[in-house]
Amino acid sequence: MKCRVCRGPAVIDIRRHNANFCAEHFLRLCRDQVEKAVSRFAMLQRGDRVLVAVSGGKDSLALWDLLTEMGYEVDGLYLGLGIGDYSDSSGTYVRAFAEARGLHLIEVDLRADEGFDVPTAAAATRRVPCSACGLSKRHLFDRAALEGGYDALATGHNLDDEAAVLLGNVVKWQTDYLGRQRPVLPAGDGFPRKIKPLVRLTEREMAAYCVLRGIDYQVEECPMAAGNRHLGHKETLNDMEVRSPGAKHDLYFGFLDRAVDRFGSATDDEDPVALAPCAECGAPTTGDTCAFCRLAGQARAAEPVTLRPRRRSR
Ligand code: AMP
Ligand code: FES
Ligand code: ZN
Ligand code: ZN
């Protein structure tokens, strides 16, 4: 196996590019793919201050590393979700990464700062955990980015994530969601610009990137996400990818090139919804109180739920 660029010994094959790469040229490929996504979708400009949401997993730590290497001024934001040992160890990876590189990390802890955690919120509202979790994350990411005056909020969503969500939205023809499945959402009143610079890279590539760059990351999946339907869609797409390399890329980028505009513009200004400040927190909302404040109110009033350690099946 030889590197496509230098003909030296390769460390990874990427069937979608029909090529193999040595460590140096694979790392360069990752940077090139991020540059390409950033410029094609006008995600960032030189000098922009970026806040990257880091979970402790491979994607977001790799993203923090990549954007910093590319010369952007990037701070990290870690949200402690209170999901037992999983959250404790995720935070440890993020702090170690930031300390080793002298990077600035902002931490928000749901239990300490907001008075509840994800397991309690999920139980109190009878929502599936990922829904209570996603709602809290979006709200607190927006708030931190706005308070810190950042130009953009970046997340580590990769091609596998975006293609799986797209597949799910197409299967159910969720047209509202389809219109928002772009890798950039422009800033709006009370919302920061949101960017996904890893959309041209896969989960496997991000794991290889971390190994080659010596980045230690949380390998466990969130214990509350088991049975999440995105995981099933990822498996389906992985099967397709084996039979036809490039399928994930074609699905997602074909959609962006040829279909997303049919489902509403990036700013949704054809169909404006009146937003007013939430009575409790001031975030933009269509009702009196935003969904986060309603969730937080119910969760704070509930008995805290303790996560039982999972028994290992193997
Ligand atoms: P997920 O929704 O868990 O697939 O995560 C998607 C992205 O959200 C990650 O790549 C991170 O950028 C961000 N993220 C997830 N969990 C956290 C967290 N606890 N703190 C900060 N950012 C997070
Ligand atoms: Fe949100 Fe698992 S990380 S439910
Ligand atoms: Zn090479
Ligand atoms: Zn609110």
Tab-separated table of C-alpha atoms and ligand atoms in Angstrom:
chain	number	residue	atom	x	y	z
A	1	MET	CA	0.000	0.000	0.000
A	2	LYS	CA	1.636	3.226	-1.158
A	3	CYS	CA	0.784	6.855	-0.480
A	4	ARG	CA	-0.896	8.488	-3.462
A	5	VAL	CA	1.160	11.640	-2.979
A	6	CYS	CA	4.717	10.525	-2.086
A	7	ARG	CA	4.650	6.758	-2.859
A	8	GLY	CA	5.969	6.114	0.690
A	9	PRO	CA	4.349	3.444	2.905
A	10	ALA	CA	0.669	4.241	3.481
A	11	VAL	CA	-1.099	4.057	6.864
A	12	ILE	CA	-4.709	4.409	5.692
A	13	ASP	CA	-6.800	3.599	2.642
A	14	ILE	CA	-9.740	5.784	1.742
A	15	ARG	CA	-11.922	3.955	-0.722
A	16	ARG	CA	-14.120	6.950	-1.412
A	17	HIS	CA	-11.025	8.742	-2.785
A	18	ASN	CA	-9.754	5.490	-4.269
A	19	ALA	CA	-6.382	6.182	-2.643
A	20	ASN	CA	-3.988	5.416	0.221
A	21	PHE	CA	-2.051	7.941	2.277
A	22	CYS	CA	1.015	8.087	4.540
A	23	ALA	CA	0.602	9.829	7.909
A	24	GLU	CA	1.851	13.190	6.697
A	25	HIS	CA	-0.299	13.264	3.585
A	26	PHE	CA	-3.348	11.935	5.396
A	27	LEU	CA	-3.103	14.787	7.925
A	28	ARG	CA	-2.711	17.201	5.037
A	29	LEU	CA	-5.783	15.698	3.364
A	30	CYS	CA	-7.809	16.297	6.536
A	31	ARG	CA	-6.741	19.947	6.644
A	32	ASP	CA	-7.466	20.343	2.935
A	33	GLN	CA	-10.944	18.894	3.379
A	34	VAL	CA	-11.682	21.313	6.215
A	35	GLU	CA	-10.304	24.263	4.175
A	36	LYS	CA	-12.502	23.199	1.289
A	37	ALA	CA	-15.645	23.023	3.440
A	38	VAL	CA	-14.842	26.330	5.141
A	39	SER	CA	-14.297	28.178	1.871
A	40	ARG	CA	-17.033	26.569	-0.212
A	41	PHE	CA	-19.691	27.328	2.391
A	42	ALA	CA	-18.131	30.628	3.553
A	43	MET	CA	-18.022	29.338	7.118
A	44	LEU	CA	-15.230	31.593	8.370
A	45	GLN	CA	-13.091	34.535	7.438
A	46	ARG	CA	-9.527	35.183	8.508
A	47	GLY	CA	-9.456	36.702	11.977
A	48	ASP	CA	-12.807	35.252	13.040
A	49	ARG	CA	-13.079	34.209	16.680
A	50	VAL	CA	-14.524	30.722	16.882
A	51	LEU	CA	-16.051	28.788	19.763
A	52	VAL	CA	-15.867	25.042	19.213
A	53	ALA	CA	-18.207	22.839	21.225
A	54	VAL	CA	-16.073	19.950	22.452
A	55	SER	CA	-17.613	16.784	23.838
A	56	GLY	CA	-14.358	14.917	24.535
A	57	GLY	CA	-15.011	12.635	21.541
A	58	LYS	CA	-12.736	12.320	18.517
A	59	ASP	CA	-14.589	14.630	16.148
A	60	SER	CA	-14.769	17.770	18.231
A	61	LEU	CA	-11.219	17.435	19.621
A	62	ALA	CA	-9.901	16.866	16.091
A	63	LEU	CA	-11.857	19.924	14.957
A	64	TRP	CA	-10.390	22.090	17.704
A	65	ASP	CA	-6.918	20.886	16.700
A	66	LEU	CA	-7.524	21.410	12.964
A	67	LEU	CA	-8.955	24.925	13.251
A	68	THR	CA	-6.161	25.981	15.623
A	69	GLU	CA	-3.531	24.563	13.234
A	70	MET	CA	-5.181	26.466	10.405
A	71	GLY	CA	-4.556	29.716	12.295
A	72	TYR	CA	-7.999	30.570	13.643
A	73	GLU	CA	-8.440	31.880	17.154
A	74	VAL	CA	-10.448	29.056	18.705
A	75	ASP	CA	-11.695	28.594	22.255
A	76	GLY	CA	-13.435	25.427	23.468
A	77	LEU	CA	-16.757	24.971	25.222
A	78	TYR	CA	-17.450	21.857	27.264
A	79	LEU	CA	-20.884	21.197	28.661
A	80	GLY	CA	-21.087	18.810	31.635
A	81	LEU	CA	-24.352	16.972	31.022
A	82	GLY	CA	-24.345	14.975	34.264
A	83	ILE	CA	-24.519	11.600	32.505
A	84	GLY	CA	-22.663	9.680	35.259
A	85	ASP	CA	-19.120	8.437	34.655
A	86	TYR	CA	-19.469	9.110	30.950
A	87	SER	CA	-19.632	12.872	31.534
A	88	ASP	CA	-16.904	12.800	34.181
A	89	SER	CA	-14.419	11.084	31.911
A	90	SER	CA	-15.427	13.140	28.835
A	91	GLY	CA	-14.558	16.310	30.759
A	92	THR	CA	-11.171	14.867	31.689
A	93	TYR	CA	-10.242	14.348	28.030
A	94	VAL	CA	-11.275	17.876	27.099
A	95	ARG	CA	-9.352	19.497	29.983
A	96	ALA	CA	-6.216	17.447	29.255
A	97	PHE	CA	-6.343	18.462	25.576
A	98	ALA	CA	-6.767	22.168	26.377
A	99	GLU	CA	-4.088	22.203	29.069
A	100	ALA	CA	-1.498	20.403	26.958
A	101	ARG	CA	-1.921	22.971	24.188
A	102	GLY	CA	-2.468	26.077	26.286
A	103	LEU	CA	-5.943	26.602	24.781
A	104	HIS	CA	-8.788	28.429	26.500
A	105	LEU	CA	-11.676	26.217	27.619
A	106	ILE	CA	-15.056	27.464	28.836
A	107	GLU	CA	-16.965	24.991	30.993
A	108	VAL	CA	-20.670	24.949	31.778
A	109	ASP	CA	-22.021	22.320	34.136
A	110	LEU	CA	-25.728	21.607	33.820
A	111	ARG	CA	-26.124	20.436	37.429
A	112	ALA	CA	-23.940	23.112	39.083
A	113	ASP	CA	-24.875	26.052	36.856
A	114	GLU	CA	-28.436	25.261	35.776
A	115	GLY	CA	-29.659	23.072	38.645
A	116	PHE	CA	-30.472	19.895	36.698
A	117	ASP	CA	-28.868	17.225	34.522
A	118	VAL	CA	-29.810	15.267	31.391
A	119	PRO	CA	-31.013	12.040	33.087
A	120	THR	CA	-33.299	14.073	35.379
A	121	ALA	CA	-34.570	16.283	32.552
A	122	ALA	CA	-35.327	13.244	30.411
A	123	ALA	CA	-37.234	11.513	33.212
A	124	ALA	CA	-39.094	14.646	34.337
A	125	THR	CA	-40.295	15.525	30.847
A	126	ARG	CA	-40.678	11.939	29.571
A	127	ARG	CA	-38.607	12.942	26.577
A	128	VAL	CA	-36.087	10.588	25.059
A	129	PRO	CA	-32.748	11.531	26.638
A	130	CYS	CA	-31.198	12.731	23.359
A	131	SER	CA	-34.042	15.168	22.853
A	132	ALA	CA	-33.702	16.790	26.321
A	133	CYS	CA	-29.949	16.719	25.838
A	134	GLY	CA	-30.019	18.235	22.329
A	135	LEU	CA	-32.339	21.008	23.421
A	136	SER	CA	-30.081	21.903	26.377
A	137	LYS	CA	-26.950	21.754	24.234
A	138	ARG	CA	-28.335	24.024	21.522
A	139	HIS	CA	-29.517	26.584	24.058
A	140	LEU	CA	-26.315	26.671	26.096
A	141	PHE	CA	-24.067	26.656	23.010
A	142	ASP	CA	-25.932	29.682	21.624
A	143	ARG	CA	-25.772	31.489	24.921
A	144	ALA	CA	-22.038	30.898	25.419
A	145	ALA	CA	-21.225	31.967	21.849
A	146	LEU	CA	-23.238	35.169	22.133
A	147	GLU	CA	-21.980	36.057	25.602
A	148	GLY	CA	-18.399	35.545	24.507
A	149	GLY	CA	-18.900	37.629	21.347
A	150	TYR	CA	-17.709	34.810	19.063
A	151	ASP	CA	-18.209	35.067	15.301
A	152	ALA	CA	-19.179	31.423	14.955
A	153	LEU	CA	-20.017	28.312	16.919
A	154	ALA	CA	-18.448	25.170	15.453
A	155	THR	CA	-19.518	21.593	16.140
A	156	GLY	CA	-17.805	18.328	15.253
A	157	HIS	CA	-20.600	16.848	13.116
A	158	ASN	CA	-18.952	14.763	10.402
A	159	LEU	CA	-20.099	13.236	7.109
A	160	ASP	CA	-21.463	10.108	8.838
A	161	ASP	CA	-23.561	12.258	11.186
A	162	GLU	CA	-24.940	14.526	8.484
A	163	ALA	CA	-25.680	11.729	6.013
A	164	ALA	CA	-27.453	9.679	8.740
A	165	VAL	CA	-29.594	12.620	9.852
A	166	LEU	CA	-30.383	13.379	6.213
A	167	LEU	CA	-31.435	9.788	5.576
A	168	GLY	CA	-33.711	9.896	8.639
A	169	ASN	CA	-35.246	13.199	7.550
A	170	VAL	CA	-35.834	11.900	4.025
A	171	VAL	CA	-37.409	8.673	5.210
A	172	LYS	CA	-39.891	10.710	7.247
A	173	TRP	CA	-39.986	13.633	4.788
A	174	GLN	CA	-39.322	16.137	7.541
A	175	THR	CA	-39.292	19.097	5.204
A	176	ASP	CA	-38.644	21.721	7.908
A	177	TYR	CA	-35.569	19.887	9.077
A	178	LEU	CA	-34.370	19.261	5.522
A	179	GLY	CA	-34.201	23.011	4.882
A	180	ARG	CA	-31.926	23.407	7.879
A	181	GLN	CA	-29.507	20.630	6.999
A	182	ARG	CA	-26.815	22.929	5.666
A	183	PRO	CA	-23.309	22.985	7.058
A	184	VAL	CA	-23.696	26.688	7.867
A	185	LEU	CA	-26.622	28.415	9.513
A	186	PRO	CA	-26.221	32.187	9.392
A	187	ALA	CA	-26.365	34.292	12.529
A	188	GLY	CA	-29.806	35.627	13.350
A	189	ASP	CA	-31.330	37.743	16.060
A	190	GLY	CA	-30.067	36.139	19.228
A	191	PHE	CA	-28.388	33.225	17.414
A	192	PRO	CA	-24.704	32.895	16.518
A	193	ARG	CA	-23.544	31.594	13.110
A	194	LYS	CA	-23.298	27.796	13.307
A	195	ILE	CA	-20.789	25.844	11.301
A	196	LYS	CA	-19.891	22.191	10.717
A	197	PRO	CA	-16.396	22.205	9.204
A	198	LEU	CA	-15.977	18.380	9.308
A	199	VAL	CA	-18.744	17.573	6.811
A	200	ARG	CA	-16.222	16.346	4.219
A	201	LEU	CA	-14.589	13.874	6.649
A	202	THR	CA	-15.849	10.604	8.107
A	203	GLU	CA	-15.873	9.140	11.591
A	204	ARG	CA	-13.155	6.663	10.660
A	205	GLU	CA	-10.952	9.438	9.313
A	206	MET	CA	-11.394	11.484	12.491
A	207	ALA	CA	-10.415	8.500	14.639
A	208	ALA	CA	-7.284	8.024	12.498
A	209	TYR	CA	-6.553	11.753	12.701
A	210	CYS	CA	-6.634	11.658	16.529
A	211	VAL	CA	-4.397	8.597	16.692
A	212	LEU	CA	-1.836	10.170	14.364
A	213	ARG	CA	-1.906	13.499	16.217
A	214	GLY	CA	-1.656	11.837	19.647
A	215	ILE	CA	-5.063	13.108	20.784
A	216	ASP	CA	-6.629	11.039	23.578
A	217	TYR	CA	-10.393	10.969	23.364
A	218	GLN	CA	-13.513	9.440	24.882
A	219	VAL	CA	-14.144	6.202	22.987
A	220	GLU	CA	-17.301	5.225	24.877
A	221	GLU	CA	-20.593	6.146	23.284
A	222	CYS	CA	-23.067	8.056	25.428
A	223	PRO	CA	-24.902	5.418	27.537
A	224	MET	CA	-28.198	7.236	27.053
A	225	ALA	CA	-27.989	7.225	23.261
A	226	ALA	CA	-28.442	3.443	22.934
A	227	GLY	CA	-31.238	2.714	20.474
A	228	ASN	CA	-31.002	6.225	19.006
A	229	ARG	CA	-32.317	5.906	15.475
A	230	HIS	CA	-29.393	7.830	13.957
A	231	LEU	CA	-27.151	4.952	14.969
A	232	GLY	CA	-29.308	2.583	12.875
A	233	HIS	CA	-29.140	4.932	9.883
A	234	LYS	CA	-25.353	5.056	10.237
A	235	GLU	CA	-25.197	1.263	10.012
A	236	THR	CA	-27.401	1.286	6.932
A	237	LEU	CA	-25.149	3.847	5.271
A	238	ASN	CA	-22.027	1.913	6.231
A	239	ASP	CA	-23.469	-1.128	4.428
A	240	MET	CA	-24.150	1.002	1.360
A	241	GLU	CA	-20.666	2.499	1.510
A	242	VAL	CA	-19.077	-0.977	1.415
A	243	ARG	CA	-20.960	-1.790	-1.780
A	244	SER	CA	-20.547	1.614	-3.307
A	245	PRO	CA	-17.728	3.753	-1.914
A	246	GLY	CA	-18.666	7.426	-1.882
A	247	ALA	CA	-22.361	6.762	-1.225
A	248	LYS	CA	-22.456	8.913	1.941
A	249	HIS	CA	-20.691	11.762	0.221
A	250	ASP	CA	-22.957	11.553	-2.819
A	251	LEU	CA	-26.091	11.441	-0.685
A	252	TYR	CA	-25.194	14.479	1.413
A	253	PHE	CA	-23.434	16.676	-1.154
A	254	GLY	CA	-25.911	15.760	-3.888
A	255	PHE	CA	-28.637	16.944	-1.545
A	256	LEU	CA	-26.812	20.229	-0.869
A	257	ASP	CA	-26.131	20.793	-4.579
A	258	ARG	CA	-29.470	19.807	-5.979
A	259	ALA	CA	-32.211	19.688	-3.384
A	260	VAL	CA	-31.735	21.689	-0.184
A	261	ASP	CA	-32.963	24.966	-1.734
A	262	ARG	CA	-36.342	23.375	-2.374
A	263	PHE	CA	-36.865	23.064	1.367
A	264	GLY	CA	-36.423	26.697	2.379
A	265	SER	CA	-33.599	29.186	2.365
A	266	ALA	CA	-30.793	29.243	4.903
A	267	THR	CA	-32.380	32.220	6.627
A	268	ASP	CA	-35.966	31.027	6.255
A	269	ASP	CA	-36.987	34.600	5.471
A	270	GLU	CA	-39.707	33.487	3.068
A	271	ASP	CA	-41.669	32.289	6.025
A	272	PRO	CA	-40.694	34.492	8.960
A	273	VAL	CA	-41.891	33.439	12.390
A	274	ALA	CA	-42.211	36.191	14.961
A	275	LEU	CA	-39.601	35.736	17.676
A	276	ALA	CA	-39.641	37.579	20.985
A	277	PRO	CA	-37.310	37.344	23.993
A	278	CYS	CA	-38.039	34.536	26.470
A	279	ALA	CA	-39.594	35.962	29.640
A	280	GLU	CA	-37.046	34.097	31.780
A	281	CYS	CA	-33.749	34.071	29.909
A	282	GLY	CA	-34.153	36.537	27.034
A	283	ALA	CA	-33.352	33.980	24.289
A	284	PRO	CA	-35.468	34.317	21.136
A	285	THR	CA	-38.595	32.179	21.205
A	286	THR	CA	-41.998	31.895	19.560
A	287	GLY	CA	-43.852	31.597	22.908
A	288	ASP	CA	-43.573	33.421	26.236
A	289	THR	CA	-40.993	31.105	27.714
A	290	CYS	CA	-38.421	29.255	25.623
A	291	ALA	CA	-38.311	25.460	25.399
A	292	PHE	CA	-35.100	25.346	27.442
A	293	CYS	CA	-36.548	27.337	30.358
A	294	ARG	CA	-39.652	25.135	30.338
A	295	LEU	CA	-37.502	21.997	30.354
A	296	ALA	CA	-35.247	23.419	33.089
A	297	GLY	CA	-38.271	24.369	35.225
A	298	GLN	CA	-39.689	20.849	35.088
A	299	ALA	CA	-36.310	19.215	35.684
A	300	ARG	CA	-35.370	21.430	38.651
A	301	ALA	CA	-38.650	20.552	40.338
A	302	ALA	CA	-38.058	16.808	39.903
A	303	GLU	CA	-36.216	14.366	42.142
A	304	PRO	CA	-32.670	13.978	40.703
A	305	VAL	CA	-32.218	10.722	38.784
A	306	THR	CA	-29.003	8.807	39.359
A	307	LEU	CA	-27.662	6.786	36.473
A	308	ARG	CA	-27.024	3.178	37.383
A	309	PRO	CA	-23.680	1.890	36.061
A	310	ARG	CA	-24.344	-0.309	33.037
A	311	ARG	CA	-23.451	-3.947	33.218
A	312	ARG	CA	-21.041	-4.892	30.503
A	313	SER	CA	-22.495	-7.421	28.079
A	314	ARG	CA	-19.103	-8.764	27.090
B	1	AMP	P1	-23.552	14.614	19.302
B	1	AMP	O1	-24.843	15.337	19.248
B	1	AMP	O2	-23.250	13.988	20.631
B	1	AMP	O3	-23.289	13.742	18.129
B	1	AMP	O4	-22.454	15.765	19.200
B	1	AMP	C1	-22.382	16.584	18.086
B	1	AMP	C2	-21.439	17.734	18.390
B	1	AMP	O5	-21.952	18.506	19.466
B	1	AMP	C3	-20.051	17.304	18.842
B	1	AMP	O6	-19.205	17.063	17.753
B	1	AMP	C4	-19.618	18.502	19.633
B	1	AMP	O7	-19.169	19.532	18.770
B	1	AMP	C5	-20.902	18.950	20.293
B	1	AMP	N1	-21.074	18.380	21.641
B	1	AMP	C6	-21.702	17.227	21.980
B	1	AMP	N2	-21.694	17.041	23.310
B	1	AMP	C7	-21.066	18.115	23.855
B	1	AMP	C8	-20.754	18.528	25.189
B	1	AMP	N3	-21.087	17.789	26.240
B	1	AMP	N4	-20.101	19.702	25.357
B	1	AMP	C9	-19.759	20.458	24.296
B	1	AMP	N5	-20.021	20.109	23.028
B	1	AMP	C10	-20.660	18.958	22.794
B	2	FES	FE1	-26.942	13.688	24.853
B	2	FES	FE2	-26.149	11.298	25.256
B	2	FES	S1	-24.934	12.993	24.799
B	2	FES	S2	-28.123	11.988	25.459
B	3	ZN	ZN	2.770	10.526	1.501
B	4	ZN	ZN	-35.593	30.913	28.181
